[in-house]
PDB file of C-alpha atoms in Angstrom:
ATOM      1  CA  UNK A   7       0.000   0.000   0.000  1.00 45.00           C
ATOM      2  CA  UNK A   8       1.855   3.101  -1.307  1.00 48.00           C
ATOM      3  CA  UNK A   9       1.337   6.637   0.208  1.00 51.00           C
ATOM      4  CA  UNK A  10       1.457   9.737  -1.976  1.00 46.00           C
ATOM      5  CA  UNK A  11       3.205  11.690  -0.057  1.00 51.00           C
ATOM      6  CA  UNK A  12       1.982  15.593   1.040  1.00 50.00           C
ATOM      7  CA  UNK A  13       2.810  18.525  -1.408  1.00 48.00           C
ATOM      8  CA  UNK A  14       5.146  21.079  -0.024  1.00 48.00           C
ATOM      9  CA  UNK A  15       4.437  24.997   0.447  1.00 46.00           C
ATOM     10  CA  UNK A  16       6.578  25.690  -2.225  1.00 49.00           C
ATOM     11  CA  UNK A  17       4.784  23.348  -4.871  1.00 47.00           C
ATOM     12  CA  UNK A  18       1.159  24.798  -3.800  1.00 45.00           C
ATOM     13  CA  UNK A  19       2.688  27.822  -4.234  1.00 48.00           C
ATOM     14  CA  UNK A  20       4.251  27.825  -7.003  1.00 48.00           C
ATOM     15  CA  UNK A  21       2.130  24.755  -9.356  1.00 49.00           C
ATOM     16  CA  UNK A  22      -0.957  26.782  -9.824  1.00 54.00           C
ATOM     17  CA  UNK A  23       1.218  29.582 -11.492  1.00 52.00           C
ATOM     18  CA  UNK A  24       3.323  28.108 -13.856  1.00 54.00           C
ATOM     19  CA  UNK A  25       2.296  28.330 -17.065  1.00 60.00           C
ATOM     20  CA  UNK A  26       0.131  31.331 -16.883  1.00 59.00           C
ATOM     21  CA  UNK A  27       3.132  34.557 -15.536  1.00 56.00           C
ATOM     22  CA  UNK A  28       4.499  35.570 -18.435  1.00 60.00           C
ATOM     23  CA  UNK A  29       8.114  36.904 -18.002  1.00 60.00           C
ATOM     24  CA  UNK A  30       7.710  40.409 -18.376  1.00 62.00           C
ATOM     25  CA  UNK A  31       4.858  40.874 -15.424  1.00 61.00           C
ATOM     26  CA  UNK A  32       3.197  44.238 -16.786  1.00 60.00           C
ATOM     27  CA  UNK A  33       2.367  42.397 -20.259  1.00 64.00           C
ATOM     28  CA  UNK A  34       0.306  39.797 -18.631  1.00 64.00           C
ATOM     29  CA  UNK A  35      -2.268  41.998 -17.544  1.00 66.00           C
ATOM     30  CA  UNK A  36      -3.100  42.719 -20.959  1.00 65.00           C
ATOM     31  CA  UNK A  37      -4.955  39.287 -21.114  1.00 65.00           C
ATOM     32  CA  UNK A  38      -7.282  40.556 -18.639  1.00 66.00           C
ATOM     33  CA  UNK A  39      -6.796  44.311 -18.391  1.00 70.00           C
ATOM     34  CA  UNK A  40      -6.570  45.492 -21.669  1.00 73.00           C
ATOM     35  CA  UNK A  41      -6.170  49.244 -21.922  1.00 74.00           C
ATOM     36  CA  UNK A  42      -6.678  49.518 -18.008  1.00 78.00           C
ATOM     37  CA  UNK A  43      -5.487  53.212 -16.717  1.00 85.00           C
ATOM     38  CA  UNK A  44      -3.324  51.382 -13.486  1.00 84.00           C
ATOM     39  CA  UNK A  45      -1.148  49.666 -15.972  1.00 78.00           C
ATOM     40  CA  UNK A  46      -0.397  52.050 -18.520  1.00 82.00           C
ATOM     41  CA  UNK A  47       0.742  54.354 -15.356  1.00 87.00           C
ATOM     42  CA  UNK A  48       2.968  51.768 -13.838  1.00 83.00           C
ATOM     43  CA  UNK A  49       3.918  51.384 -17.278  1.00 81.00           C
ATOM     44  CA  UNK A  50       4.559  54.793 -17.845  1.00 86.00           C
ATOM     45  CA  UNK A  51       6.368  55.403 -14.651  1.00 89.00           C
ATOM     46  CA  UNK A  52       8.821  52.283 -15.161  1.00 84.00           C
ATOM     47  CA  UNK A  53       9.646  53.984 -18.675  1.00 83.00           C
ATOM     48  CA  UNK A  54      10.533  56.766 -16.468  1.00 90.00           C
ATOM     49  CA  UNK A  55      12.379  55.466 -13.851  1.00 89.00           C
ATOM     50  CA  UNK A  56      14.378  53.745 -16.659  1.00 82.00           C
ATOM     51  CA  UNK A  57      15.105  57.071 -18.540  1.00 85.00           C
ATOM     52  CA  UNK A  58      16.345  58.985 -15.414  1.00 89.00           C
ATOM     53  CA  UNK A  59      18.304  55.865 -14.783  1.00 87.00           C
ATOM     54  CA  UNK A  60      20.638  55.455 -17.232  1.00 81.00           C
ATOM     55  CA  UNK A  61      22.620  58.364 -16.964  1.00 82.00           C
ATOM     56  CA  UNK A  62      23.052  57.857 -13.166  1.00 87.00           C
ATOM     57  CA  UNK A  63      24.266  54.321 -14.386  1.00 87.00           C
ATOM     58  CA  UNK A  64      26.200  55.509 -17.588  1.00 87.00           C
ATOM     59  CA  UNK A  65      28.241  58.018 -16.018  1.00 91.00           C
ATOM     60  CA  UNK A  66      30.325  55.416 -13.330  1.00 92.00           C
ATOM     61  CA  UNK A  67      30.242  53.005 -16.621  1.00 91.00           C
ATOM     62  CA  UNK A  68      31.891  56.007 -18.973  1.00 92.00           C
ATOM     63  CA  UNK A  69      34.459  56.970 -15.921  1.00 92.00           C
ATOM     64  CA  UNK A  70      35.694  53.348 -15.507  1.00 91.00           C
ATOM     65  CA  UNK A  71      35.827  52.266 -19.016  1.00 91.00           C
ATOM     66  CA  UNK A  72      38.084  55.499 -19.936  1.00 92.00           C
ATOM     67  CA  UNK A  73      39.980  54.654 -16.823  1.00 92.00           C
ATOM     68  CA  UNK A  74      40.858  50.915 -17.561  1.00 91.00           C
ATOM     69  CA  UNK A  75      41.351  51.971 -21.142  1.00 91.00           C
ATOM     70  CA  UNK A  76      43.613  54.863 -20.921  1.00 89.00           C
ATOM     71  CA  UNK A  77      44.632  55.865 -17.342  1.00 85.00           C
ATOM     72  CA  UNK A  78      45.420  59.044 -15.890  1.00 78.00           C
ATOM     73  CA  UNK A  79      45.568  60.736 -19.538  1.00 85.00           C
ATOM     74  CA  UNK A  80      44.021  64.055 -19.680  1.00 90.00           C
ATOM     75  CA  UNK A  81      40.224  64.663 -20.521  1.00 89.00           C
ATOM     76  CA  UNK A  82      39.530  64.259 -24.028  1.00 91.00           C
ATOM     77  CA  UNK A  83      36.019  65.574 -26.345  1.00 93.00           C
ATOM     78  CA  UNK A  84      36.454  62.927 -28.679  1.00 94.00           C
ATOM     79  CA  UNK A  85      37.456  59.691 -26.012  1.00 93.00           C
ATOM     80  CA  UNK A  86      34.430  61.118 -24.070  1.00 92.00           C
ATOM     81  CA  UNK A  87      32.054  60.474 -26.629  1.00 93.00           C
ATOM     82  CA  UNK A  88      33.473  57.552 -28.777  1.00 94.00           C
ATOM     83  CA  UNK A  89      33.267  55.983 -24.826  1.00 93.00           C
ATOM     84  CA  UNK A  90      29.418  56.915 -24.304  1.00 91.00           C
ATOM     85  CA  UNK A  91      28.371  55.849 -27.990  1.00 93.00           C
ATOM     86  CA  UNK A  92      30.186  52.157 -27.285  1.00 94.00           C
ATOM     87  CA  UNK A  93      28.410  51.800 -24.200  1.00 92.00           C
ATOM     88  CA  UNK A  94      24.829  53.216 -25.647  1.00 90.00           C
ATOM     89  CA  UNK A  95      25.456  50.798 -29.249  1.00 93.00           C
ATOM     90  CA  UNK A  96      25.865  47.883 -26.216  1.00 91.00           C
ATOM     91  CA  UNK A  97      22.835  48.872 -24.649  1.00 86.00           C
ATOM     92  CA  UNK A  98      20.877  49.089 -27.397  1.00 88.00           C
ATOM     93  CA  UNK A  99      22.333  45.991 -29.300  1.00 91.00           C
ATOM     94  CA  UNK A 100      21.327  44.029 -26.345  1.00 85.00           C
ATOM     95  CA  UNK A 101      17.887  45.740 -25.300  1.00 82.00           C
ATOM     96  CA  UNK A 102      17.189  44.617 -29.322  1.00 87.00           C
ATOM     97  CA  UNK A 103      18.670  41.044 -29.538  1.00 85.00           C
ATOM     98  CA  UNK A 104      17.985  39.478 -26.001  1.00 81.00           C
ATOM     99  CA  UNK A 105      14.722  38.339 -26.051  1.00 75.00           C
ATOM    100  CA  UNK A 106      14.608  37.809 -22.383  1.00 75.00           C
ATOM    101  CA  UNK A 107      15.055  39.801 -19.218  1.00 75.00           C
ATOM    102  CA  UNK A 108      15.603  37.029 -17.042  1.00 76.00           C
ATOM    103  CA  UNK A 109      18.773  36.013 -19.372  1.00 78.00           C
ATOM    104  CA  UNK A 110      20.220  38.771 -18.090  1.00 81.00           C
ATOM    105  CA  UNK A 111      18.970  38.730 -14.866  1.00 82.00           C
ATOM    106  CA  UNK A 112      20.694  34.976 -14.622  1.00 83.00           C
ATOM    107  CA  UNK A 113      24.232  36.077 -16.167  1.00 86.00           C
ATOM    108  CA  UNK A 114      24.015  39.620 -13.755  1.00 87.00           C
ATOM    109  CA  UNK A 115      23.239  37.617 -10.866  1.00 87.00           C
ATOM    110  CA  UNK A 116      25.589  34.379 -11.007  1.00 87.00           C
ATOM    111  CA  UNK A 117      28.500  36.576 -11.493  1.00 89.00           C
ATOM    112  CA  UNK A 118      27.647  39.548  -9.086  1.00 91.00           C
ATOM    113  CA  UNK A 119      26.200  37.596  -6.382  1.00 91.00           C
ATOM    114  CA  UNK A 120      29.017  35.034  -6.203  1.00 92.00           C
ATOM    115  CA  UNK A 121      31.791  37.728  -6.668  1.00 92.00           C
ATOM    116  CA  UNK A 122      30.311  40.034  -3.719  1.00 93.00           C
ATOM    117  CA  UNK A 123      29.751  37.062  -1.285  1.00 92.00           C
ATOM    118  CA  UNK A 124      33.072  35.203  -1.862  1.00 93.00           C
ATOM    119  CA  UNK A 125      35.302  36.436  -3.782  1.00 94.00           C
ATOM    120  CA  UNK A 126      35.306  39.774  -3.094  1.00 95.00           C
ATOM    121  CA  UNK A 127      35.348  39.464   1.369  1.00 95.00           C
ATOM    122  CA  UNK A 128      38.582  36.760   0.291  1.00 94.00           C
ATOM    123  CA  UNK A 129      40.518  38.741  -1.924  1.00 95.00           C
ATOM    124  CA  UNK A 130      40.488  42.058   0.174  1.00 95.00           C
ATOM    125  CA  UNK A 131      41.207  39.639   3.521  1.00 93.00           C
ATOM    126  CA  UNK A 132      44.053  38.722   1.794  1.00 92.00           C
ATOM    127  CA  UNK A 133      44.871  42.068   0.815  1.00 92.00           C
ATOM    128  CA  UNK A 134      44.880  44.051   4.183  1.00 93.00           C
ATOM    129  CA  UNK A 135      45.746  41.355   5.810  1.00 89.00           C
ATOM    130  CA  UNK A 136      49.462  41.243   7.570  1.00 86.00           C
ATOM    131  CA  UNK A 137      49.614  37.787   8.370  1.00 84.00           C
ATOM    132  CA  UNK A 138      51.337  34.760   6.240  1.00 85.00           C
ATOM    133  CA  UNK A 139      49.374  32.842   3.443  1.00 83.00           C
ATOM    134  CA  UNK A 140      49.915  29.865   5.573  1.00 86.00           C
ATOM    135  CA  UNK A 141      47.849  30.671   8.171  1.00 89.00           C
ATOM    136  CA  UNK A 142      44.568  29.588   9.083  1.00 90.00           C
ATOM    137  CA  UNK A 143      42.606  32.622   8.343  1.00 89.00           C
ATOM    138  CA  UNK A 144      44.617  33.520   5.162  1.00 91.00           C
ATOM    139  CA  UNK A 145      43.659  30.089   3.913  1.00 93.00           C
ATOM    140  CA  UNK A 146      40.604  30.188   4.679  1.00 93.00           C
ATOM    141  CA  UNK A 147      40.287  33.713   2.638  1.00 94.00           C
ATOM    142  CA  UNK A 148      41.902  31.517  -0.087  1.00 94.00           C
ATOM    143  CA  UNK A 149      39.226  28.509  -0.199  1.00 95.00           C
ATOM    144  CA  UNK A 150      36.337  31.292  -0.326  1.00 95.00           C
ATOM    145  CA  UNK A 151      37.893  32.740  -3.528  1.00 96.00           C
ATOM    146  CA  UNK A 152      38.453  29.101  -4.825  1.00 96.00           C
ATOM    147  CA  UNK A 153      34.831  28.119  -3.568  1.00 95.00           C
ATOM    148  CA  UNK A 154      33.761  31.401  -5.291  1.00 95.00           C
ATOM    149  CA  UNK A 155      35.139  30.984  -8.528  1.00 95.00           C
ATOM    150  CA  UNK A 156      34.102  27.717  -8.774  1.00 95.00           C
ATOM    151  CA  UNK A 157      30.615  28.819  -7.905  1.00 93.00           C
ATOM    152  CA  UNK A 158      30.645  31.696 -10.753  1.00 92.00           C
ATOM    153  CA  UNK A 159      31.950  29.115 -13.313  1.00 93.00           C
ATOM    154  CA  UNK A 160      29.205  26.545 -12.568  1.00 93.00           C
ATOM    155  CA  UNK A 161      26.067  28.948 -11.913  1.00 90.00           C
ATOM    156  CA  UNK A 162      27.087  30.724 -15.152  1.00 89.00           C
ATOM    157  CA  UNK A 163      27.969  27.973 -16.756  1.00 91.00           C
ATOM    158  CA  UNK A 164      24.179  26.318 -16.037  1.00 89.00           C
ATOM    159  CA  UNK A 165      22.495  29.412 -17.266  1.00 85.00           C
ATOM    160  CA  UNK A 166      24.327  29.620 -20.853  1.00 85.00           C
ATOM    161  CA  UNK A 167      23.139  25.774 -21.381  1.00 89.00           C
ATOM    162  CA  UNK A 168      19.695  26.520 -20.336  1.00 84.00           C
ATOM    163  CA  UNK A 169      20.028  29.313 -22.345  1.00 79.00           C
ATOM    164  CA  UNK A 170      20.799  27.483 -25.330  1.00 84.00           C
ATOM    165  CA  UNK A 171      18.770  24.263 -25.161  1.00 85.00           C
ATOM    166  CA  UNK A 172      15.471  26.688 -24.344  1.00 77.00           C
ATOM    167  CA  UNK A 173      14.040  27.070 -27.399  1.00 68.00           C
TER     168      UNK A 173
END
């Protein structure tokens, strides 16, 4: 006499959803609220938050790209722009050709997540730190960058072959 077992939270939870949320949340309404005045405002109000965004985002982009690319050399017109119209033609290219948000949501998050919880608190341990790489803490710094690394390779590494065998 088998026993099915009990569904967990998670699968109540989750089950009765999947399937029907779309990825982009705001275009799912349109099934059942089309033309509704709420979500052409939130609509209209994420456009905006996204325009007053990007040049608060741009600017440290710009200023570290023309660092790592040419140092401490004196301000330059045509560097200046040739820098911002890379980093727009990026933007653009990929706001065209990636069909998905939560592709870049995946590749964002596997590498920033696992570089500012491991690799990051390791490398600047070992950094400040005065003592010897053979001690205890020092190699413990060590095996979180390791750990971390390996992490980034293997979370990224999973969402470029879901990526591809997606359809």
């Amino acid at each position: 006499h088998d026993q099915v077992p009990a569904p967990s939270a998670p699968s109540l939870i989750s089950s009765p959803l999947v399937g029907h949320v779309k990825s982009e949340l705001l275009l799912g309404y349109d099934y059942y609220l089309l033309g509704d005045i709420m979500v052409m405002s939130v609509r209209v109000a994420i456009l905006l938050s996204v325009l007053l965004t990007v040049p608060l985002i741009h600017f440290p982009a710009r200023k570290a790209m023309i660092l790592l690319l040419f140092g401490g050399r004196s301000f330059s017109w045509r560097i200046h722009i040739i820098s911002t119209l890379i980093i727009l033609s990026v933007v653009l290219m990929l706001a065209i050709f990636v069909p998905d948000i939560r592709t870049v949501f995946g590749i964002v998050g596997s590498t920033t997540s696992t570089c500012l919880l491991f690799i990051f608190p390791g490398i600047f341990y070992l950094k400040i730190s005065r003592s010897s790489l053979k001690s205890v803490d020092s190699v413990g710094a060590l095996l979180l960058v390791i750990f971390g690394v390996m992490m980034g390779v293997i979370s990224l590494s999973t969402i470029i072959i879901t990526w591809i065998m997606t359809p």
